[in-house]
PDB file of N, CA and C in Angstrom:
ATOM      1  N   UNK A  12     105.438   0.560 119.796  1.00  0.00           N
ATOM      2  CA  UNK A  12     104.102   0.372 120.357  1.00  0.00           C
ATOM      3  C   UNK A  12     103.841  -1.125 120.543  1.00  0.00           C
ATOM      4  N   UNK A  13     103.647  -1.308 121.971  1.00  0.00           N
ATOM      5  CA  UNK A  13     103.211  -2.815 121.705  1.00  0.00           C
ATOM      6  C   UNK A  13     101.869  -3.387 121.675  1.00  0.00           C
ATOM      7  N   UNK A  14     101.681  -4.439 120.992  1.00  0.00           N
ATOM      8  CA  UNK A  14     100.604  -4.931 120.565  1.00  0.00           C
ATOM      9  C   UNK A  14     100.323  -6.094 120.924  1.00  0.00           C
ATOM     10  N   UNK A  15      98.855  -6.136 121.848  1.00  0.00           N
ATOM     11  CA  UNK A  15      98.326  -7.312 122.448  1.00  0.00           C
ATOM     12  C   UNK A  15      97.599  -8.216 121.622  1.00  0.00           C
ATOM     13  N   UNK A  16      98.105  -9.491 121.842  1.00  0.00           N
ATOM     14  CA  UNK A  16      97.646 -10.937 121.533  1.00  0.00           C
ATOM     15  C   UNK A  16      95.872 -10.420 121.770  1.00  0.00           C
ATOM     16  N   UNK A  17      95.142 -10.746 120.819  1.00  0.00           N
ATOM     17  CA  UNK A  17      93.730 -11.198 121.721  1.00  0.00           C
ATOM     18  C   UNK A  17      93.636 -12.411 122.189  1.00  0.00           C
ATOM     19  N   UNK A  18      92.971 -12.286 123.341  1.00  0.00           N
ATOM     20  CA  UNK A  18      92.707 -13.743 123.783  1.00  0.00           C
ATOM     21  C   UNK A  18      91.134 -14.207 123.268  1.00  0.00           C
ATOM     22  N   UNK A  19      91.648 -15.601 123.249  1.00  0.00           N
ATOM     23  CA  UNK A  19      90.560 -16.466 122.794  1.00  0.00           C
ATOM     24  C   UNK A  19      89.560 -16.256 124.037  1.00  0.00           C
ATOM     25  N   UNK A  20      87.877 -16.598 123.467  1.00  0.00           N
ATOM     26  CA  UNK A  20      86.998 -16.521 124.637  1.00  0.00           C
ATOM     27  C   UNK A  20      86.869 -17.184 125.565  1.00  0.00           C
ATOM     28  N   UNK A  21      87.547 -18.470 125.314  1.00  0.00           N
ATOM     29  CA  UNK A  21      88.225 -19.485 127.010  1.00  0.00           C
ATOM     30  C   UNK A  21      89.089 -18.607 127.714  1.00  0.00           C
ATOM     31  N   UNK A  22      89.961 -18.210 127.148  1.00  0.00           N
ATOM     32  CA  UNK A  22      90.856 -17.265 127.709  1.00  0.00           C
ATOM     33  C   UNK A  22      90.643 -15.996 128.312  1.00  0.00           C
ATOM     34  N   UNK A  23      90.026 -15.421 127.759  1.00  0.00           N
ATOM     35  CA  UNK A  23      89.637 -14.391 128.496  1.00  0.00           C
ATOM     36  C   UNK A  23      88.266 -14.938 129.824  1.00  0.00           C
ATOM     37  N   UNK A  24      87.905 -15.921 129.615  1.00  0.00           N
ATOM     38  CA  UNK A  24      87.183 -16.010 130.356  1.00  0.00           C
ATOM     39  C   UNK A  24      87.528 -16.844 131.949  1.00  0.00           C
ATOM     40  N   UNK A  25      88.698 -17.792 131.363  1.00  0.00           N
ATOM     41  CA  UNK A  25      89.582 -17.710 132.212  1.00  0.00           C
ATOM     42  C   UNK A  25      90.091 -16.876 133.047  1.00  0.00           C
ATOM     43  N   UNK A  26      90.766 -15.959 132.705  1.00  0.00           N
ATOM     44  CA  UNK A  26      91.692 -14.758 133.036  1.00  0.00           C
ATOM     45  C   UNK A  26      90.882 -14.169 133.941  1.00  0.00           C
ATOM     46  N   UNK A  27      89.393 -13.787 133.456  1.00  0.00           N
ATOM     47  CA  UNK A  27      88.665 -12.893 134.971  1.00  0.00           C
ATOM     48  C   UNK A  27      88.271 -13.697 135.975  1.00  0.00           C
ATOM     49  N   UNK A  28      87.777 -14.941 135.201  1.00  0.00           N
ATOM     50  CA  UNK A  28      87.326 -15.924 136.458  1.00  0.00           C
ATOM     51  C   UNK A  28      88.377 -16.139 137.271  1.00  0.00           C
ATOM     52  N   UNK A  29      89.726 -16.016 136.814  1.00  0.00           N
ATOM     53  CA  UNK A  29      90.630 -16.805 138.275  1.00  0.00           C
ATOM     54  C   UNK A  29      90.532 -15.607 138.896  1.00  0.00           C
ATOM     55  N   UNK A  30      90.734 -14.223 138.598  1.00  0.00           N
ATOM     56  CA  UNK A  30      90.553 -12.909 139.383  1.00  0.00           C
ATOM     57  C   UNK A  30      89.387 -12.691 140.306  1.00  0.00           C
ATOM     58  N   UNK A  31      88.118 -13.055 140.032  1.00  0.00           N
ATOM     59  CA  UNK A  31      87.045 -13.327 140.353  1.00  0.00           C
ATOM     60  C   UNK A  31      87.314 -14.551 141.999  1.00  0.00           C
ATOM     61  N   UNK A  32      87.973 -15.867 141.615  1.00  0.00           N
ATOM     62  CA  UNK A  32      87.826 -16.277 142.641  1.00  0.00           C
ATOM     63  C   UNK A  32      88.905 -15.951 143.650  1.00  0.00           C
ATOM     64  N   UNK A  33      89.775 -15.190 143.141  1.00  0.00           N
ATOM     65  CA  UNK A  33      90.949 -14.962 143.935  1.00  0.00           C
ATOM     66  C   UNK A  33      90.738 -13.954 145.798  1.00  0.00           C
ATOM     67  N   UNK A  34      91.557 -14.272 146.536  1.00  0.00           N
ATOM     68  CA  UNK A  34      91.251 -13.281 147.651  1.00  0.00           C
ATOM     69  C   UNK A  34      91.968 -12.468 147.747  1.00  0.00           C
ATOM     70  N   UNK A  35      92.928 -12.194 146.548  1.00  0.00           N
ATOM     71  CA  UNK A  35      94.252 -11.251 146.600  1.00  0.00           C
ATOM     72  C   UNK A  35      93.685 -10.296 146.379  1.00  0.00           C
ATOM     73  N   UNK A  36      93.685  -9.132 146.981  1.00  0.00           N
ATOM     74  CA  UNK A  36      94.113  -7.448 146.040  1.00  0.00           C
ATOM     75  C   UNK A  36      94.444  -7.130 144.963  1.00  0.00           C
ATOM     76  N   UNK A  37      95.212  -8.093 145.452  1.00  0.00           N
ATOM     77  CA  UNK A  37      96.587  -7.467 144.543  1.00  0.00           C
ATOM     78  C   UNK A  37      96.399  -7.871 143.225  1.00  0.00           C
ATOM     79  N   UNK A  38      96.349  -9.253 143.314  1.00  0.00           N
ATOM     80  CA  UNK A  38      96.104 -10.029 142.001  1.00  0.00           C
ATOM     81  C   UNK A  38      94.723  -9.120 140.976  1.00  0.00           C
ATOM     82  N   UNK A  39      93.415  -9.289 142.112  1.00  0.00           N
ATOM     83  CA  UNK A  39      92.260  -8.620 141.301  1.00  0.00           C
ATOM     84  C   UNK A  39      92.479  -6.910 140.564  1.00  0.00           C
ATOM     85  N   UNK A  40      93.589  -6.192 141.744  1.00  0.00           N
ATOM     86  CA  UNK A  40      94.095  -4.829 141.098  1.00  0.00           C
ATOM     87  C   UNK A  40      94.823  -4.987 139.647  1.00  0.00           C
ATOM     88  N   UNK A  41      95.826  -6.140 139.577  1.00  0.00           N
ATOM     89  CA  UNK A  41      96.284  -6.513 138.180  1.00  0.00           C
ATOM     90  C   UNK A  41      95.684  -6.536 137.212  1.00  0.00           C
ATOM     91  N   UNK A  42      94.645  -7.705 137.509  1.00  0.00           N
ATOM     92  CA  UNK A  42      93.611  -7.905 136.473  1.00  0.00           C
ATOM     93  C   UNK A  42      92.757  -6.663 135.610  1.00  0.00           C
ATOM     94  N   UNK A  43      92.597  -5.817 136.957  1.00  0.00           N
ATOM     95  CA  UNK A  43      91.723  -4.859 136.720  1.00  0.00           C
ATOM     96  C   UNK A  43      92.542  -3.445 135.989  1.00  0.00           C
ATOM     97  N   UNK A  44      93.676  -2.968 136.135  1.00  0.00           N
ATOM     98  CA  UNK A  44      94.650  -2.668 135.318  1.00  0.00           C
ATOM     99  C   UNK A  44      94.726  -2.760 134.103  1.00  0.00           C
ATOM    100  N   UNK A  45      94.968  -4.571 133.867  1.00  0.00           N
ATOM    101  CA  UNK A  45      94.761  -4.752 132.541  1.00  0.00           C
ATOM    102  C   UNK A  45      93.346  -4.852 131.446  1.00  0.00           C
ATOM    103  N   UNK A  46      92.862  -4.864 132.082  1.00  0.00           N
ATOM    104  CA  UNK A  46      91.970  -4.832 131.332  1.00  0.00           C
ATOM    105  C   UNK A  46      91.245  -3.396 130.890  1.00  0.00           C
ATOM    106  N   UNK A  47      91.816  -2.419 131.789  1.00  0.00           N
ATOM    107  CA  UNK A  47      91.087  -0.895 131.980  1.00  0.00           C
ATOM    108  C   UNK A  47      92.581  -0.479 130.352  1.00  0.00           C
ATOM    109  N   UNK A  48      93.677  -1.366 130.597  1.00  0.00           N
ATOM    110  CA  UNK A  48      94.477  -0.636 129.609  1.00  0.00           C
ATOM    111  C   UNK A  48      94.315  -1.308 127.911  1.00  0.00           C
ATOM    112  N   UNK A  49      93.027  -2.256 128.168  1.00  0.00           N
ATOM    113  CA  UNK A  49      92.902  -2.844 126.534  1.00  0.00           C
ATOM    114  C   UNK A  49      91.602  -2.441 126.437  1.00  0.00           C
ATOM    115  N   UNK A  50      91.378  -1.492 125.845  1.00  0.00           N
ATOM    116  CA  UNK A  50      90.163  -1.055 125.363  1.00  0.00           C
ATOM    117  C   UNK A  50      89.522  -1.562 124.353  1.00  0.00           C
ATOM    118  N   UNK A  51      90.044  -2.617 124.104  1.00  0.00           N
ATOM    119  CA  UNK A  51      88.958  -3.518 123.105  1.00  0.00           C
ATOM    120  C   UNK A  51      88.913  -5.076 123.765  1.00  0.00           C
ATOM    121  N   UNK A  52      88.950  -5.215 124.878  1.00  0.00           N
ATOM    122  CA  UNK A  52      89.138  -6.342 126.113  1.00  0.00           C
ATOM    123  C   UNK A  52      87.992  -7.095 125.553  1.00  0.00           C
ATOM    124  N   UNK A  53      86.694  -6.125 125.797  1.00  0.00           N
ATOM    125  CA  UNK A  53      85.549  -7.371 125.385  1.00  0.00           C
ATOM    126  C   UNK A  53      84.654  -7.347 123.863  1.00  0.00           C
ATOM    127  N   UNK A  54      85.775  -6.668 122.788  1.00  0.00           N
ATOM    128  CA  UNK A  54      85.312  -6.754 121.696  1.00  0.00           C
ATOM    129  C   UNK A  54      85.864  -7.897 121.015  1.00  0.00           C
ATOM    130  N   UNK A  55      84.940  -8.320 119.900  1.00  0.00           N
ATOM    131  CA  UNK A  55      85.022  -9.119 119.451  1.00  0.00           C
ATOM    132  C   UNK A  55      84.486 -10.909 119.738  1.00  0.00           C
ATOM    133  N   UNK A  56      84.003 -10.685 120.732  1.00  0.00           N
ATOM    134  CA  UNK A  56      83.009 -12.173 121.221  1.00  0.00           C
ATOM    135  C   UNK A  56      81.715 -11.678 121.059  1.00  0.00           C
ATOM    136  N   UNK A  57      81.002 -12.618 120.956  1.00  0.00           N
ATOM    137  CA  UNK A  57      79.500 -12.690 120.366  1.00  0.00           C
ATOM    138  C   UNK A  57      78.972 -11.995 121.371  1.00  0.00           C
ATOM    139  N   UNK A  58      77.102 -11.543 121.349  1.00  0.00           N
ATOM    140  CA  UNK A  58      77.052 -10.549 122.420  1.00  0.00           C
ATOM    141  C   UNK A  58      76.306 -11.367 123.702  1.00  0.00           C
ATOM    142  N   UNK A  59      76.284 -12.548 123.634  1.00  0.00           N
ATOM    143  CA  UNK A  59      76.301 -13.938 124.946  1.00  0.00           C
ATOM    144  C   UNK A  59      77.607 -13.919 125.753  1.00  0.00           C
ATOM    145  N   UNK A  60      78.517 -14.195 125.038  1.00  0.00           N
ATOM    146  CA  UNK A  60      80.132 -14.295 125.352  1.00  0.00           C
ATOM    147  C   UNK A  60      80.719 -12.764 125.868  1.00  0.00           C
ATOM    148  N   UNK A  61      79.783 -11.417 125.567  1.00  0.00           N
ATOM    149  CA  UNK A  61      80.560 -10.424 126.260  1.00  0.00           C
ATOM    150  C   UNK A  61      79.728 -10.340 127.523  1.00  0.00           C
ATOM    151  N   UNK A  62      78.141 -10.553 127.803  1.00  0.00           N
ATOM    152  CA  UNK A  62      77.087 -10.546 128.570  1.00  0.00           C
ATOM    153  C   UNK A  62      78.045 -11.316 129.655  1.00  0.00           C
ATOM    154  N   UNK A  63      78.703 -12.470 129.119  1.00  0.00           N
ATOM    155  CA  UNK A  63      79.227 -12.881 130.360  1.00  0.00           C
ATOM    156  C   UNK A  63      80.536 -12.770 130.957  1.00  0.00           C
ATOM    157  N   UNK A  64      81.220 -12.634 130.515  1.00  0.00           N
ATOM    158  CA  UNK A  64      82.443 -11.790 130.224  1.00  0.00           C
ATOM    159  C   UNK A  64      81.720 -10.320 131.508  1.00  0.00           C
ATOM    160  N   UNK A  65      81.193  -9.563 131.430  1.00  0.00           N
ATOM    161  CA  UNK A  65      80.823  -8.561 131.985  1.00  0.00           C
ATOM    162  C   UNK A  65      80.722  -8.736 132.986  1.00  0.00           C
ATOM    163  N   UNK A  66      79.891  -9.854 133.478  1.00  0.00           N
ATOM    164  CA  UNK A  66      79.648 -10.172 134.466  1.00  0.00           C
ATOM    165  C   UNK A  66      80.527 -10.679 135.408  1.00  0.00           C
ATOM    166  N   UNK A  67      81.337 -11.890 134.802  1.00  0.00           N
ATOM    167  CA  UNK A  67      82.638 -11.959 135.402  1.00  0.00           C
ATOM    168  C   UNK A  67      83.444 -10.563 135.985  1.00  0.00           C
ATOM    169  N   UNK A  68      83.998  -9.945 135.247  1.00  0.00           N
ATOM    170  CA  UNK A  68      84.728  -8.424 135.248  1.00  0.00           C
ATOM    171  C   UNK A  68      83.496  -7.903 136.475  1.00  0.00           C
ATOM    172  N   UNK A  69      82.098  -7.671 136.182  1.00  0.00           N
ATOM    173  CA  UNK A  69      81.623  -7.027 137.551  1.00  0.00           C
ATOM    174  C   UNK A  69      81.804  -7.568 139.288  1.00  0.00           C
ATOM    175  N   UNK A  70      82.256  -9.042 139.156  1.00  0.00           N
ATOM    176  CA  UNK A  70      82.536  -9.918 140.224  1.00  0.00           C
ATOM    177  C   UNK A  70      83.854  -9.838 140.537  1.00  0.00           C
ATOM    178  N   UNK A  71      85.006  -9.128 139.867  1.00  0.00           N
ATOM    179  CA  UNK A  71      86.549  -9.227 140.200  1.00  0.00           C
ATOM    180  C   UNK A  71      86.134  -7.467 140.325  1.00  0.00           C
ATOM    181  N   UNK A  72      85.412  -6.656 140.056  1.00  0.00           N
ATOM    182  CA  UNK A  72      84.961  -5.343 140.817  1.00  0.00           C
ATOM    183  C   UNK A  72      85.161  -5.036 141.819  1.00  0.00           C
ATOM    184  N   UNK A  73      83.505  -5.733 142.178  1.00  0.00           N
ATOM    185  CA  UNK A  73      82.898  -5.911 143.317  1.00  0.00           C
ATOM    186  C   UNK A  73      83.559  -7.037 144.448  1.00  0.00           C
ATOM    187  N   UNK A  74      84.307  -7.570 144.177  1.00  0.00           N
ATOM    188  CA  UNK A  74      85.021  -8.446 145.280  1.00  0.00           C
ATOM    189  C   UNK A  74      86.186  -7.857 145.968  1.00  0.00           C
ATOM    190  N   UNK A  75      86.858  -6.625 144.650  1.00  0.00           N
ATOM    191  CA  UNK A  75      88.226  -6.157 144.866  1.00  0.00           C
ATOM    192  C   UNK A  75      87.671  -5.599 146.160  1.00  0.00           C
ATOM    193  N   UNK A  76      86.465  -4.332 145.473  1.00  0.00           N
ATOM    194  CA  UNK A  76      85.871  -3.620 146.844  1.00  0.00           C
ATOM    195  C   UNK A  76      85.558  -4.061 147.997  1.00  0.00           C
ATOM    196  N   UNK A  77      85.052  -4.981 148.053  1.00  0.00           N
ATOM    197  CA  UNK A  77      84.623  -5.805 149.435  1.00  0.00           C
ATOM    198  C   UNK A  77      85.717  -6.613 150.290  1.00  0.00           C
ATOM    199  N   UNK A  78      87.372  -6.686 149.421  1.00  0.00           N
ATOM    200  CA  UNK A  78      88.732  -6.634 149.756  1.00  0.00           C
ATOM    201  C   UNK A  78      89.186  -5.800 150.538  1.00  0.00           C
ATOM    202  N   UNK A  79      89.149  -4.597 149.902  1.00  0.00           N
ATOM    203  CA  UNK A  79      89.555  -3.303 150.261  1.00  0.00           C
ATOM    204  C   UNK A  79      88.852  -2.857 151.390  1.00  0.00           C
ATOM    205  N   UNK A  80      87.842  -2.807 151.387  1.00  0.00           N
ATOM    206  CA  UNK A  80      86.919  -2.494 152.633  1.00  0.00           C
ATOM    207  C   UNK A  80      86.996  -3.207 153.919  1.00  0.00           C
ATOM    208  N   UNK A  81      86.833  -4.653 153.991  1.00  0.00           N
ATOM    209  CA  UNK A  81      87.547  -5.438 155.085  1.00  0.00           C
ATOM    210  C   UNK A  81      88.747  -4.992 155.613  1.00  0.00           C
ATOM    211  N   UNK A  82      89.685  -5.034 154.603  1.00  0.00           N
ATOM    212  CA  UNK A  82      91.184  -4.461 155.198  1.00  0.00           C
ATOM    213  C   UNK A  82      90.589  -3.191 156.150  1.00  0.00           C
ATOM    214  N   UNK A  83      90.592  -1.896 155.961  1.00  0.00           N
ATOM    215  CA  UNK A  83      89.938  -1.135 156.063  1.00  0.00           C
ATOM    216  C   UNK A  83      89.205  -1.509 157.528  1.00  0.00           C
ATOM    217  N   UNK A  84      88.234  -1.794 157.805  1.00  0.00           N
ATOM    218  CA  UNK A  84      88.161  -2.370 158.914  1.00  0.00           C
ATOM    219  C   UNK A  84      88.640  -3.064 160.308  1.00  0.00           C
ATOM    220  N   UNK A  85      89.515  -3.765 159.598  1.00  0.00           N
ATOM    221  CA  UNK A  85      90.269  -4.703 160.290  1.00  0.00           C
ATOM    222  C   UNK A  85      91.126  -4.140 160.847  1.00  0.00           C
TER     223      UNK A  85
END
């Protein structure tokens, strides 16, 4: 069974923000993968640090979709 490192709250906050500004798919589908497969992703940071944390994660969402949908269009 393998067992994930937690990341520190720079780090994780890192990690969505570059997903967040990214224009890849692909990349934001990764992100979003991983994080759907660590179910304790935003435990353990204070409840400021998950508030934003969330928010990030709702912006690598909502961007994937608005990715996907353009294609889609185009």
């Amino acid at each position: 069974m393998e067992v994930a490192v937690k990341r520190t709250f720079e780090q994780a906050r890192s990690f969505l923000t570059q997903a967040a500004l990214s224009e890849s798919l692909e990349e934001r589908d990764a992100v979003i993968a991983e994080v759907r497969r660590d179910s304790g992703f935003f435990e353990g940071y204070s409840p400021d640090q998950v508030s934003l944390l969330q928010d990030i994660w709702s912006d690598v969402i909502n961007g994937a979709r608005e990715i996907a949908l353009a294609r889609r269009v185009l």
